[in-house]
Amino acid sequence: QVQLVESGGGLVQPGGSLRLSCAASGSISSINDMAWYRQAPGKERELVATISSSGRTNYADSVKGRFTISRENAKNTVYLQMNSLKPEDTAVYYCKMTIVQAILNKEYWGKGTLVTVSS
């Protein structure tokens, strides 16, 4: 069994910064892709950023230049550094990992952490 636990969400003023973390625990051989998604009230979940096992990153256009995704493989952890936050970044942020267990790849999701950008 694998668990993903996000942390670091909260209330921040426009222009501020937050750093989200997501740590995986359990039966893990290795982790392939890691990603952050978000879901704003009344909207569908959308992809924010991805990072491959080799460190290649991709970002949604709406966060390019403001958000940075990174990973720490020794800790099975992915981070999302969010700078210059805007009210439209308000959402529940979810991490997703593709985890190798023995010979199987399986996707796991965290339960989410709320980010509120407001003055």
N, CA, C and O atoms as a Tinker XYZ file with bonds, in Angstrom:
   476  protein
     1  N      0.841000   -1.184000    0.000000    73     2
     2  CA     0.000000    0.000000    0.000000    64     1     3
     3  C      0.883000    1.243000    0.000000    63     2     4     5
     4  O      1.906000    1.291000    0.684000    81     3
     5  N      0.478000    2.242000   -0.771000    73     3     6
     6  CA     1.231000    3.488000   -0.906000    64     5     7
     7  C      0.339000    4.645000   -0.493000    63     6     8     9
     8  O     -0.847000    4.678000   -0.821000    81     7
     9  N      0.916000    5.583000    0.222000    73     7    10
    10  CA     0.206000    6.819000    0.598000    64     9    11
    11  C      0.989000    8.021000    0.118000    63    10    12    13
    12  O      2.217000    8.053000    0.198000    81    11
    13  N      0.259000    9.020000   -0.385000    73    11    14
    14  CA     0.849000   10.308000   -0.736000    64    13    15
    15  C      0.231000   11.360000    0.174000    63    14    16    17
    16  O     -0.991000   11.447000    0.295000    81    15
    17  N      1.069000   12.145000    0.805000    73    15    18
    18  CA     0.577000   13.162000    1.734000    64    17    19
    19  C      1.141000   14.519000    1.334000    63    18    20    21
    20  O      2.354000   14.723000    1.321000    81    19
    21  N      0.233000   15.451000    1.004000    73    19    22
    22  CA     0.636000   16.813000    0.657000    64    21    23
    23  C      0.677000   17.689000    1.901000    63    22    24    25
    24  O     -0.014000   17.428000    2.885000    81    23
    25  N      1.496000   18.727000    1.839000    73    23    26
    26  CA     1.552000   19.720000    2.904000    64    25    27
    27  C      2.016000   21.045000    2.317000    63    26    28    29
    28  O      2.526000   21.101000    1.198000    81    27
    29  N      1.829000   22.115000    3.096000    73    27    30
    30  CA     2.332000   23.423000    2.687000    64    29    31
    31  C      1.292000   24.399000    2.198000    63    30    32    33
    32  O      1.616000   25.554000    1.922000    81    31
    33  N      0.048000   23.966000    2.082000    73    31    34
    34  CA    -0.994000   24.882000    1.641000    64    33    35
    35  C     -1.345000   25.881000    2.726000    63    34    36    37
    36  O     -0.900000   25.763000    3.868000    81    35
    37  N     -2.161000   26.878000    2.348000    73    35    38
    38  CA    -2.589000   27.879000    3.306000    64    37    39
    39  C     -3.078000   29.125000    2.634000    63    38    40    41
    40  O     -3.327000   29.146000    1.429000    81    39
    41  N     -3.215000   30.172000    3.430000    73    39    42
    42  CA    -3.680000   31.462000    2.943000    64    41    43
    43  C     -2.475000   32.368000    2.705000    63    42    44    45
    44  O     -1.602000   32.492000    3.564000    81    43
    45  N     -2.435000   32.998000    1.538000    73    43    46
    46  CA    -1.331000   33.899000    1.199000    64    45    47
    47  C     -1.883000   35.087000    0.433000    63    46    48    49
    48  O     -2.882000   34.967000   -0.277000    81    47
    49  N     -1.237000   36.227000    0.575000    73    47    50
    50  CA    -1.669000   37.424000   -0.146000    64    49    51
    51  C     -1.200000   37.386000   -1.592000    63    50    52    53
    52  O     -0.205000   36.729000   -1.898000    81    51
    53  N     -1.891000   38.070000   -2.475000    73    51    54
    54  CA    -1.427000   38.156000   -3.864000    64    53    55
    55  C      0.015000   38.660000   -3.919000    63    54    56    57
    56  O      0.390000   39.596000   -3.213000    81    55
    57  N      0.812000   38.020000   -4.774000    73    55    58
    58  CA     2.224000   38.343000   -4.879000    64    57    59
    59  C      3.110000   37.532000   -3.947000    63    58    60    61
    60  O      4.335000   37.582000   -4.055000    81    59
    61  N      2.507000   36.797000   -3.045000    73    59    62
    62  CA     3.266000   36.002000   -2.092000    64    61    63
    63  C      3.718000   34.665000   -2.649000    63    62    64    65
    64  O      3.519000   34.359000   -3.825000    81    63
    65  N      4.334000   33.871000   -1.773000    73    63    66
    66  CA     4.896000   32.574000   -2.171000    64    65    67
    67  C      4.469000   31.488000   -1.199000    63    66    68    69
    68  O      4.215000   31.738000   -0.021000    81    67
    69  N      4.397000   30.274000   -1.731000    73    67    70
    70  CA     4.186000   29.079000   -0.924000    64    69    71
    71  C      4.996000   27.945000   -1.525000    63    70    72    73
    72  O      5.286000   27.938000   -2.722000    81    71
    73  N      5.357000   26.994000   -0.691000    73    71    74
    74  CA     6.033000   25.793000   -1.166000    64    73    75
    75  C      5.247000   24.582000   -0.725000    63    74    76    77
    76  O      5.088000   24.332000    0.470000    81    75
    77  N      4.756000   23.830000   -1.695000    73    75    78
    78  CA     4.028000   22.598000   -1.417000    64    77    79
    79  C      4.978000   21.411000   -1.450000    63    78    80    81
    80  O      5.941000   21.383000   -2.216000    81    79
    81  N      4.685000   20.433000   -0.604000    73    79    82
    82  CA     5.443000   19.182000   -0.593000    64    81    83
    83  C      4.480000   18.019000   -0.687000    63    82    84    85
    84  O      3.333000   18.113000   -0.249000    81    83
    85  N      4.945000   16.935000   -1.253000    73    83    86
    86  CA     4.157000   15.705000   -1.327000    64    85    87
    87  C      5.116000   14.542000   -1.151000    63    86    88    89
    88  O      6.026000   14.346000   -1.956000    81    87
    89  N      4.907000   13.775000   -0.094000    73    87    90
    90  CA     5.786000   12.655000    0.217000    64    89    91
    91  C      5.042000   11.337000    0.060000    63    90    92    93
    92  O      3.905000   11.192000    0.510000    81    91
    93  N      5.687000   10.396000   -0.573000    73    91    94
    94  CA     5.119000    9.062000   -0.755000    64    93    95
    95  C      5.749000    8.102000    0.241000    63    94    96    97
    96  O      6.941000    8.182000    0.539000    81    95
    97  N      4.925000    7.193000    0.749000    73    95    98
    98  CA     5.422000    6.176000    1.667000    64    97    99
    99  C      4.743000    4.852000    1.363000    63    98   100   101
   100  O      3.663000    4.811000    0.772000    81    99
   101  N      5.396000    3.765000    1.779000    73    99   102
   102  CA     4.819000    2.449000    1.549000    64   101   103
   103  C      5.743000    1.582000    0.716000    63   102   104   105
   104  O      6.962000    1.747000    0.725000    81   103
   105  N      5.131000    0.655000   -0.004000    73   103   106
   106  CA     5.879000   -0.303000   -0.800000    64   105   107
   107  C      6.249000    0.321000   -2.152000    63   106   108   109
   108  O      5.448000    0.319000   -3.086000    81   107
   109  N      7.467000    0.852000   -2.239000    73   107   110
   110  CA     7.903000    1.605000   -3.421000    64   109   111
   111  C      9.232000    1.069000   -3.916000    63   110   112   113
   112  O     10.210000    1.040000   -3.168000    81   111
   113  N      9.275000    0.648000   -5.161000    73   111   114
   114  CA    10.558000    0.258000   -5.767000    64   113   115
   115  C     11.245000    1.496000   -6.343000    63   114   116   117
   116  O     12.431000    1.730000   -6.107000    81   115
   117  N     10.495000    2.270000   -7.087000    73   115   118
   118  CA    10.990000    3.529000   -7.629000    64   117   119
   119  C      9.785000    4.352000   -8.067000    63   118   120   121
   120  O      8.654000    3.865000   -8.084000    81   119
   121  N     10.046000    5.608000   -8.419000    73   119   122
   122  CA     8.970000    6.492000   -8.844000    64   121   123
   123  C      9.320000    7.077000  -10.196000    63   122   124   125
   124  O     10.403000    7.635000  -10.370000    81   123
   125  N      8.426000    6.958000  -11.144000    73   123   126
   126  CA     8.633000    7.543000  -12.460000    64   125   127
   127  C      8.180000    9.000000  -12.438000    63   126   128   129
   128  O      8.767000    9.814000  -11.726000    81   127
   129  N      7.156000    9.337000  -13.199000    73   127   130
   130  CA     6.715000   10.724000  -13.255000    64   129   131
   131  C      6.056000   11.163000  -11.958000    63   130   132   133
   132  O      5.389000   10.380000  -11.282000    81   131
   133  N      6.257000   12.428000  -11.627000    73   131   134
   134  CA     5.572000   13.088000  -10.517000    64   133   135
   135  C      4.890000   14.323000  -11.081000    63   134   136   137
   136  O      5.385000   14.925000  -12.034000    81   135
   137  N      3.762000   14.704000  -10.502000    73   135   138
   138  CA     3.017000   15.832000  -11.055000    64   137   139
   139  C      2.193000   16.523000   -9.978000    63   138   140   141
   140  O      1.855000   15.949000   -8.943000    81   139
   141  N      1.888000   17.774000  -10.272000    73   139   142
   142  CA     0.938000   18.541000   -9.469000    64   141   143
   143  C     -0.250000   18.921000  -10.351000    63   142   144   145
   144  O     -0.091000   19.343000  -11.496000    81   143
   145  N     -1.430000   18.760000   -9.788000    73   143   146
   146  CA    -2.676000   19.196000  -10.413000    64   145   147
   147  C     -3.371000   20.155000   -9.454000    63   146   148   149
   148  O     -3.016000   20.239000   -8.278000    81   147
   149  N     -4.358000   20.870000   -9.963000    73   147   150
   150  CA    -5.160000   21.702000   -9.087000    64   149   151
   151  C     -6.605000   21.719000   -9.572000    63   150   152   153
   152  O     -6.900000   21.506000  -10.748000    81   151
   153  N     -7.486000   21.980000   -8.620000    73   151   154
   154  CA    -8.899000   22.079000   -8.945000    64   153   155
   155  C     -9.494000   23.259000   -8.187000    63   154   156   157
   156  O     -9.570000   23.262000   -6.958000    81   155
   157  N     -9.914000   24.261000   -8.955000    73   155   158
   158  CA   -10.544000   25.433000   -8.383000    64   157   159
   159  C    -12.036000   25.171000   -8.204000    63   158   160   161
   160  O    -12.591000   24.293000   -8.865000    81   159
   161  N    -12.691000   25.921000   -7.320000    73   159   162
   162  CA   -14.131000   25.717000   -7.105000    64   161   163
   163  C    -14.918000   25.842000   -8.399000    63   162   164   165
   164  O    -14.779000   26.824000   -9.129000    81   163
   165  N    -15.740000   24.845000   -8.678000    73   163   166
   166  CA   -16.584000   24.869000   -9.863000    64   165   167
   167  C    -15.875000   24.575000  -11.164000    63   166   168   169
   168  O    -16.475000   24.687000  -12.232000    81   167
   169  N    -14.602000   24.197000  -11.098000    73   167   170
   170  CA   -13.843000   23.915000  -12.310000    64   169   171
   171  C    -13.302000   22.499000  -12.302000    63   170   172   173
   172  O    -13.269000   21.836000  -11.265000    81   171
   173  N    -12.880000   22.045000  -13.472000    73   171   174
   174  CA   -12.300000   20.717000  -13.573000    64   173   175
   175  C    -10.845000   20.729000  -13.084000    63   174   176   177
   176  O    -10.180000   21.766000  -13.074000    81   175
   177  N    -10.380000   19.555000  -12.685000    73   175   178
   178  CA    -8.986000   19.433000  -12.275000    64   177   179
   179  C     -8.091000   19.667000  -13.492000    63   178   180   181
   180  O     -8.374000   19.175000  -14.584000    81   179
   181  N     -7.008000   20.424000  -13.294000    73   179   182
   182  CA    -6.099000   20.718000  -14.389000    64   181   183
   183  C     -4.654000   20.434000  -13.991000    63   182   184   185
   184  O     -4.282000   20.507000  -12.820000    81   183
   185  N     -3.860000   20.110000  -14.996000    73   183   186
   186  CA    -2.443000   19.831000  -14.780000    64   185   187
   187  C     -1.686000   21.132000  -14.569000    63   186   188   189
   188  O     -1.861000   22.090000  -15.321000    81   187
   189  N     -0.846000   21.160000  -13.545000    73   187   190
   190  CA    -0.034000   22.342000  -13.255000    64   189   191
   191  C      1.402000   22.144000  -13.732000    63   190   192   193
   192  O      1.952000   22.986000  -14.442000    81   191
   193  N      2.005000   21.019000  -13.335000    73   191   194
   194  CA     3.412000   20.786000  -13.671000    64   193   195
   195  C      3.731000   19.306000  -13.537000    63   194   196   197
   196  O      3.118000   18.588000  -12.747000    81   195
   197  N      4.706000   18.867000  -14.327000    73   195   198
   198  CA     5.182000   17.495000  -14.246000    64   197   199
   199  C      6.697000   17.474000  -14.200000    63   198   200   201
   200  O      7.362000   18.396000  -14.671000    81   199
   201  N      7.233000   16.400000  -13.621000    73   199   202
   202  CA     8.680000   16.182000  -13.631000    64   201   203
   203  C      8.927000   14.691000  -13.822000    63   202   204   205
   204  O      8.361000   13.862000  -13.109000    81   203
   205  N      9.769000   14.360000  -14.784000    73   203   206
   206  CA    10.062000   12.964000  -15.077000    64   205   207
   207  C     11.144000   12.450000  -14.137000    63   206   208   209
   208  O     11.711000   13.206000  -13.348000    81   207
   209  N     11.420000   11.154000  -14.235000    73   207   210
   210  CA    12.460000   10.551000  -13.404000    64   209   211
   211  C     13.841000   11.102000  -13.754000    63   210   212   213
   212  O     14.759000   11.059000  -12.935000    81   211
   213  N     13.983000   11.618000  -14.970000    73   211   214
   214  CA    15.267000   12.200000  -15.389000    64   213   215
   215  C     15.357000   13.687000  -15.072000    63   214   216   217
   216  O     16.387000   14.320000  -15.301000    81   215
   217  N     14.252000   14.244000  -14.536000    73   215   218
   218  CA    14.257000   15.656000  -14.166000    64   217   219
   219  C     13.692000   16.599000  -15.205000    63   218   220   221
   220  O     13.723000   17.815000  -15.016000    81   219
   221  N     13.179000   16.064000  -16.296000    73   219   222
   222  CA    12.569000   16.921000  -17.315000    64   221   223
   223  C     11.249000   17.469000  -16.802000    63   222   224   225
   224  O     10.433000   16.725000  -16.257000    81   223
   225  N     11.038000   18.750000  -16.971000    73   223   226
   226  CA     9.842000   19.400000  -16.425000    64   225   227
   227  C      8.960000   19.990000  -17.517000    63   226   228   229
   228  O      9.430000   20.342000  -18.599000    81   227
   229  N      7.672000   20.089000  -17.209000    73   227   230
   230  CA     6.699000   20.756000  -18.066000    64   229   231
   231  C      5.723000   21.522000  -17.185000    63   230   232   233
   232  O      5.405000   21.107000  -16.070000    81   231
   233  N      5.250000   22.662000  -17.717000    73   231   234
   234  CA     4.359000   23.522000  -16.937000    64   233   235
   235  C      3.162000   23.951000  -17.773000    63   234   236   237
   236  O      3.243000   24.081000  -18.994000    81   235
   237  N      2.048000   24.167000  -17.078000    73   235   238
   238  CA     0.913000   24.818000  -17.719000    64   237   239
   239  C      1.308000   26.250000  -18.049000    63   238   240   241
   240  O      2.087000   26.867000  -17.323000    81   239
   241  N      0.777000   26.773000  -19.137000    73   239   242
   242  CA     1.121000   28.137000  -19.544000    64   241   243
   243  C      0.800000   29.145000  -18.445000    63   242   244   245
   244  O      1.503000   30.143000  -18.287000    81   243
   245  N     -0.245000   28.886000  -17.699000    73   243   246
   246  CA    -0.699000   29.837000  -16.681000    64   245   247
   247  C      0.269000   29.986000  -15.509000    63   246   248   249
   248  O      0.180000   30.953000  -14.752000    81   247
   249  N      1.196000   29.031000  -15.354000    73   247   250
   250  CA     2.116000   29.097000  -14.206000    64   249   251
   251  C      3.575000   29.215000  -14.634000    63   250   252   253
   252  O      4.450000   29.342000  -13.778000    81   251
   253  N      3.855000   29.177000  -15.920000    73   251   254
   254  CA     5.245000   29.263000  -16.391000    64   253   255
   255  C      5.904000   30.544000  -15.909000    63   254   256   257
   256  O      5.331000   31.630000  -15.998000    81   255
   257  N      7.119000   30.395000  -15.399000    73   255   258
   258  CA     7.860000   31.547000  -14.909000    64   257   259
   259  C      7.551000   31.908000  -13.469000    63   258   260   261
   260  O      8.251000   32.722000  -12.866000    81   259
   261  N      6.495000   31.300000  -12.905000    73   259   262
   262  CA     6.132000   31.590000  -11.514000    64   261   263
   263  C      6.267000   30.372000  -10.602000    63   262   264   265
   264  O      6.622000   30.503000   -9.431000    81   263
   265  N      5.985000   29.193000  -11.141000    73   263   266
   266  CA     6.032000   27.956000  -10.356000    64   265   267
   267  C      7.229000   27.115000  -10.780000    63   266   268   269
   268  O      7.631000   27.134000  -11.943000    81   267
   269  N      7.793000   26.378000   -9.827000    73   267   270
   270  CA     8.899000   25.464000  -10.108000    64   269   271
   271  C      8.641000   24.127000   -9.434000    63   270   272   273
   272  O      8.434000   24.056000   -8.223000    81   271
   273  N      8.656000   23.066000  -10.236000    73   271   274
   274  CA     8.507000   21.724000   -9.688000    64   273   275
   275  C      9.887000   21.092000   -9.541000    63   274   276   277
   276  O     10.754000   21.275000  -10.396000    81   275
   277  N     10.085000   20.354000   -8.464000    73   275   278
   278  CA    11.350000   19.655000   -8.238000    64   277   279
   279  C     11.069000   18.378000   -7.467000    63   278   280   281
   280  O      9.979000   18.191000   -6.926000    81   279
   281  N     12.058000   17.505000   -7.423000    73   279   282
   282  CA    11.891000   16.241000   -6.717000    64   281   283
   283  C     13.131000   15.879000   -5.942000    63   282   284   285
   284  O     14.244000   16.270000   -6.291000    81   283
   285  N     12.916000   15.116000   -4.872000    73   283   286
   286  CA    14.018000   14.605000   -4.067000    64   285   287
   287  C     13.806000   13.106000   -3.966000    63   286   288   289
   288  O     13.040000   12.631000   -3.128000    81   287
   289  N     14.487000   12.372000   -4.821000    73   287   290
   290  CA    14.225000   10.940000   -4.956000    64   289   291
   291  C     14.517000   10.166000   -3.678000    63   290   292   293
   292  O     13.814000    9.205000   -3.365000    81   291
   293  N     15.531000   10.565000   -2.945000    73   291   294
   294  CA    15.892000    9.843000   -1.720000    64   293   295
   295  C     14.779000    9.906000   -0.684000    63   294   296   297
   296  O     14.687000    9.049000    0.196000    81   295
   297  N     13.929000   10.935000   -0.796000    73   295   298
   298  CA    12.828000   11.105000    0.150000    64   297   299
   299  C     11.470000   10.812000   -0.485000    63   298   300   301
   300  O     10.432000   11.009000    0.148000    81   299
   301  N     11.474000   10.337000   -1.745000    73   299   302
   302  CA    10.209000   10.066000   -2.450000    64   301   303
   303  C      9.271000   11.263000   -2.372000    63   302   304   305
   304  O      8.081000   11.120000   -2.091000    81   303
   305  N      9.816000   12.426000   -2.620000    73   303   306
   306  CA     9.083000   13.673000   -2.412000    64   305   307
   307  C      9.156000   14.561000   -3.650000    63   306   308   309
   308  O     10.182000   14.644000   -4.325000    81   307
   309  N      8.036000   15.218000   -3.923000    73   307   310
   310  CA     7.971000   16.217000   -4.983000    64   309   311
   311  C      7.559000   17.545000   -4.345000    63   310   312   313
   312  O      6.775000   17.581000   -3.397000    81   311
   313  N      8.103000   18.628000   -4.887000    73   311   314
   314  CA     7.829000   19.966000   -4.372000    64   313   315
   315  C      7.242000   20.834000   -5.478000    63   314   316   317
   316  O      7.437000   20.583000   -6.668000    81   315
   317  N      6.520000   21.858000   -5.047000    73   315   318
   318  CA     6.047000   22.882000   -5.968000    64   317   319
   319  C      6.280000   24.235000   -5.303000    63   318   320   321
   320  O      5.586000   24.608000   -4.358000    81   319
   321  N      7.262000   24.953000   -5.811000    73   319   322
   322  CA     7.528000   26.308000   -5.333000    64   321   323
   323  C      6.657000   27.262000   -6.144000    63   322   324   325
   324  O      6.759000   27.318000   -7.369000    81   323
   325  N      5.808000   28.003000   -5.457000    73   323   326
   326  CA     4.865000   28.902000   -6.122000    64   325   327
   327  C      5.183000   30.339000   -5.723000    63   326   328   329
   328  O      5.081000   30.704000   -4.552000    81   327
   329  N      5.563000   31.138000   -6.690000    73   327   330
   330  CA     5.884000   32.546000   -6.466000    64   329   331
   331  C      4.901000   33.436000   -7.223000    63   330   332   333
   332  O      4.189000   32.980000   -8.117000    81   331
   333  N      4.878000   34.707000   -6.847000    73   331   334
   334  CA     4.004000   35.690000   -7.516000    64   333   335
   335  C      2.581000   35.168000   -7.636000    63   334   336   337
   336  O      1.973000   35.217000   -8.705000    81   335
   337  N      2.067000   34.671000   -6.531000    73   335   338
   338  CA     0.741000   34.042000   -6.551000    64   337   339
   339  C     -0.348000   35.053000   -6.862000    63   338   340   341
   340  O     -0.280000   36.218000   -6.472000    81   339
   341  N     -1.360000   34.565000   -7.581000    73   339   342
   342  CA    -2.500000   35.381000   -7.994000    64   341   343
   343  C     -3.784000   34.783000   -7.425000    63   342   344   345
   344  O     -3.817000   33.594000   -7.109000    81   343
   345  N     -4.827000   35.576000   -7.290000    73   343   346
   346  CA    -6.090000   35.023000   -6.790000    64   345   347
   347  C     -6.588000   33.835000   -7.617000    63   346   348   349
   348  O     -7.212000   32.922000   -7.077000    81   347
   349  N     -6.316000   33.844000   -8.913000    73   347   350
   350  CA    -6.762000   32.737000   -9.764000    64   349   351
   351  C     -5.967000   31.450000   -9.532000    63   350   352   353
   352  O     -6.296000   30.412000  -10.105000    81   351
   353  N     -4.925000   31.508000   -8.700000    73   351   354
   354  CA    -4.211000   30.279000   -8.321000    64   353   355
   355  C     -4.901000   29.566000   -7.166000    63   354   356   357
   356  O     -4.493000   28.469000   -6.785000    81   355
   357  N     -5.942000   30.176000   -6.605000    73   355   358
   358  CA    -6.683000   29.551000   -5.512000    64   357   359
   359  C     -7.298000   28.241000   -5.978000    63   358   360   361
   360  O     -8.029000   28.205000   -6.968000    81   359
   361  N     -6.998000   27.165000   -5.257000    73   359   362
   362  CA    -7.464000   25.834000   -5.643000    64   361   363
   363  C     -6.997000   24.821000   -4.601000    63   362   364   365
   364  O     -6.175000   25.121000   -3.735000    81   363
   365  N     -7.544000   23.623000   -4.714000    73   363   366
   366  CA    -6.978000   22.483000   -3.996000    64   365   367
   367  C     -5.908000   21.879000   -4.907000    63   366   368   369
   368  O     -6.176000   21.568000   -6.067000    81   367
   369  N     -4.720000   21.720000   -4.384000    73   367   370
   370  CA    -3.592000   21.192000   -5.148000    64   369   371
   371  C     -3.367000   19.722000   -4.781000    63   370   372   373
   372  O     -3.302000   19.359000   -3.606000    81   371
   373  N     -3.252000   18.897000   -5.812000    73   371   374
   374  CA    -3.079000   17.461000   -5.639000    64   373   375
   375  C     -1.758000   17.016000   -6.280000    63   374   376   377
   376  O     -1.384000   17.511000   -7.343000    81   375
   377  N     -1.068000   16.099000   -5.642000    73   375   378
   378  CA     0.088000   15.496000   -6.283000    64   377   379
   379  C     -0.305000   14.113000   -6.815000    63   378   380   381
   380  O     -1.202000   13.450000   -6.294000    81   379
   381  N      0.392000   13.716000   -7.856000    73   379   382
   382  CA     0.204000   12.398000   -8.456000    64   381   383
   383  C      1.569000   11.808000   -8.767000    63   382   384   385
   384  O      2.454000   12.501000   -9.268000    81   383
   385  N      1.733000   10.535000   -8.471000    73   383   386
   386  CA     2.994000    9.862000   -8.772000    64   385   387
   387  C      2.717000    8.535000   -9.468000    63   386   388   389
   388  O      1.753000    7.838000   -9.151000    81   387
   389  N      3.571000    8.205000  -10.409000    73   387   390
   390  CA     3.539000    6.896000  -11.042000    64   389   391
   391  C      4.596000    6.053000  -10.351000    63   390   392   393
   392  O      5.795000    6.276000  -10.521000    81   391
   393  N      4.139000    5.081000   -9.568000    73   391   394
   394  CA     5.024000    4.357000   -8.660000    64   393   395
   395  C      5.214000    2.926000   -9.150000    63   394   396   397
   396  O      4.262000    2.237000   -9.516000    81   395
   397  N      6.462000    2.510000   -9.144000    73   395   398
   398  CA     6.801000    1.151000   -9.545000    64   397   399
   399  C      6.806000    0.271000   -8.298000    63   398   400   401
   400  O      7.531000    0.513000   -7.334000    81   399
   401  N      5.970000   -0.754000   -8.359000    73   399   402
   402  CA     5.925000   -1.736000   -7.268000    64   401   403
   403  C      6.204000   -3.091000   -7.900000    63   402   404   405
   404  O      5.372000   -3.629000   -8.630000    81   403
   405  N      7.386000   -3.642000   -7.613000    73   403   406
   406  CA     7.841000   -4.876000   -8.268000    64   405   407
   407  C      7.872000   -4.614000   -9.772000    63   406   408   409
   408  O      8.683000   -3.812000  -10.234000    81   407
   409  N      6.995000   -5.282000  -10.555000    73   407   410
   410  CA     7.005000   -5.089000  -12.006000    64   409   411
   411  C      5.862000   -4.231000  -12.490000    63   410   412   413
   412  O      5.704000   -4.039000  -13.696000    81   411
   413  N      5.050000   -3.702000  -11.565000    73   411   414
   414  CA     3.863000   -2.955000  -11.946000    64   413   415
   415  C      4.059000   -1.451000  -11.756000    63   414   416   417
   416  O      4.686000   -1.013000  -10.792000    81   415
   417  N      3.507000   -0.661000  -12.700000    73   415   418
   418  CA     3.410000    0.794000  -12.543000    64   417   419
   419  C      1.975000    1.139000  -12.173000    63   418   420   421
   420  O      1.030000    0.658000  -12.799000    81   419
   421  N      1.819000    1.971000  -11.159000    73   419   422
   422  CA     0.484000    2.362000  -10.750000    64   421   423
   423  C      0.485000    3.836000  -10.356000    63   422   424   425
   424  O      1.434000    4.336000   -9.753000    81   423
   425  N     -0.601000    4.516000  -10.711000    73   423   426
   426  CA    -0.734000    5.931000  -10.351000    64   425   427
   427  C     -1.398000    6.072000   -8.981000    63   426   428   429
   428  O     -2.376000    5.395000   -8.664000    81   427
   429  N     -0.832000    6.970000   -8.187000    73   427   430
   430  CA    -1.387000    7.277000   -6.884000    64   429   431
   431  C     -1.603000    8.787000   -6.778000    63   430   432   433
   432  O     -0.849000    9.584000   -7.335000    81   431
   433  N     -2.654000    9.155000   -6.046000    73   431   434
   434  CA    -2.991000   10.554000   -5.814000    64   433   435
   435  C     -2.971000   10.872000   -4.323000    63   434   436   437
   436  O     -3.309000   10.032000   -3.489000    81   435
   437  N     -2.571000   12.094000   -4.006000    73   435   438
   438  CA    -2.749000   12.583000   -2.655000    64   437   439
   439  C     -4.164000   13.091000   -2.465000    63   438   440   441
   440  O     -4.947000   13.143000   -3.413000    81   439
   441  N     -4.491000   13.470000   -1.226000    73   439   442
   442  CA    -5.844000   13.928000   -0.920000    64   441   443
   443  C     -6.017000   15.422000   -1.124000    63   442   444   445
   444  O     -7.136000   15.931000   -1.069000    81   443
   445  N     -4.921000   16.127000   -1.358000    73   443   446
   446  CA    -5.005000   17.542000   -1.680000    64   445   447
   447  C     -4.686000   18.457000   -0.520000    63   446   448   449
   448  O     -4.849000   18.106000    0.649000    81   447
   449  N     -4.219000   19.658000   -0.886000    73   447   450
   450  CA    -3.962000   20.710000    0.090000    64   449   451
   451  C     -4.496000   22.017000   -0.491000    63   450   452   453
   452  O     -4.274000   22.321000   -1.663000    81   451
   453  N     -5.198000   22.783000    0.332000    73   451   454
   454  CA    -5.868000   23.984000   -0.143000    64   453   455
   455  C     -4.926000   25.178000   -0.143000    63   454   456   457
   456  O     -4.260000   25.465000    0.851000    81   455
   457  N     -4.885000   25.864000   -1.273000    73   455   458
   458  CA    -4.146000   27.118000   -1.411000    64   457   459
   459  C     -5.157000   28.228000   -1.687000    63   458   460   461
   460  O     -5.922000   28.158000   -2.648000    81   459
   461  N     -5.152000   29.241000   -0.845000    73   459   462
   462  CA    -6.047000   30.385000   -1.007000    64   461   463
   463  C     -5.216000   31.645000   -1.149000    63   462   464   465
   464  O     -4.422000   31.980000   -0.270000    81   463
   465  N     -5.403000   32.341000   -2.259000    73   463   466
   466  CA    -4.671000   33.581000   -2.515000    64   465   467
   467  C     -5.674000   34.721000   -2.427000    63   466   468   469
   468  O     -6.543000   34.868000   -3.287000    81   467
   469  N     -5.546000   35.517000   -1.387000    73   467   470
   470  CA    -6.524000   36.574000   -1.136000    64   469   471
   471  C     -5.941000   37.633000   -0.217000    63   470   472   473
   472  O     -5.119000   37.339000    0.652000    81   471
   473  N     -6.375000   38.863000   -0.420000    73   471   474
   474  CA    -5.953000   39.940000    0.464000    64   473   475
   475  C     -6.965000   40.149000    1.590000    63   474   476
   476  O     -6.774000   41.021000    2.437000    81   475
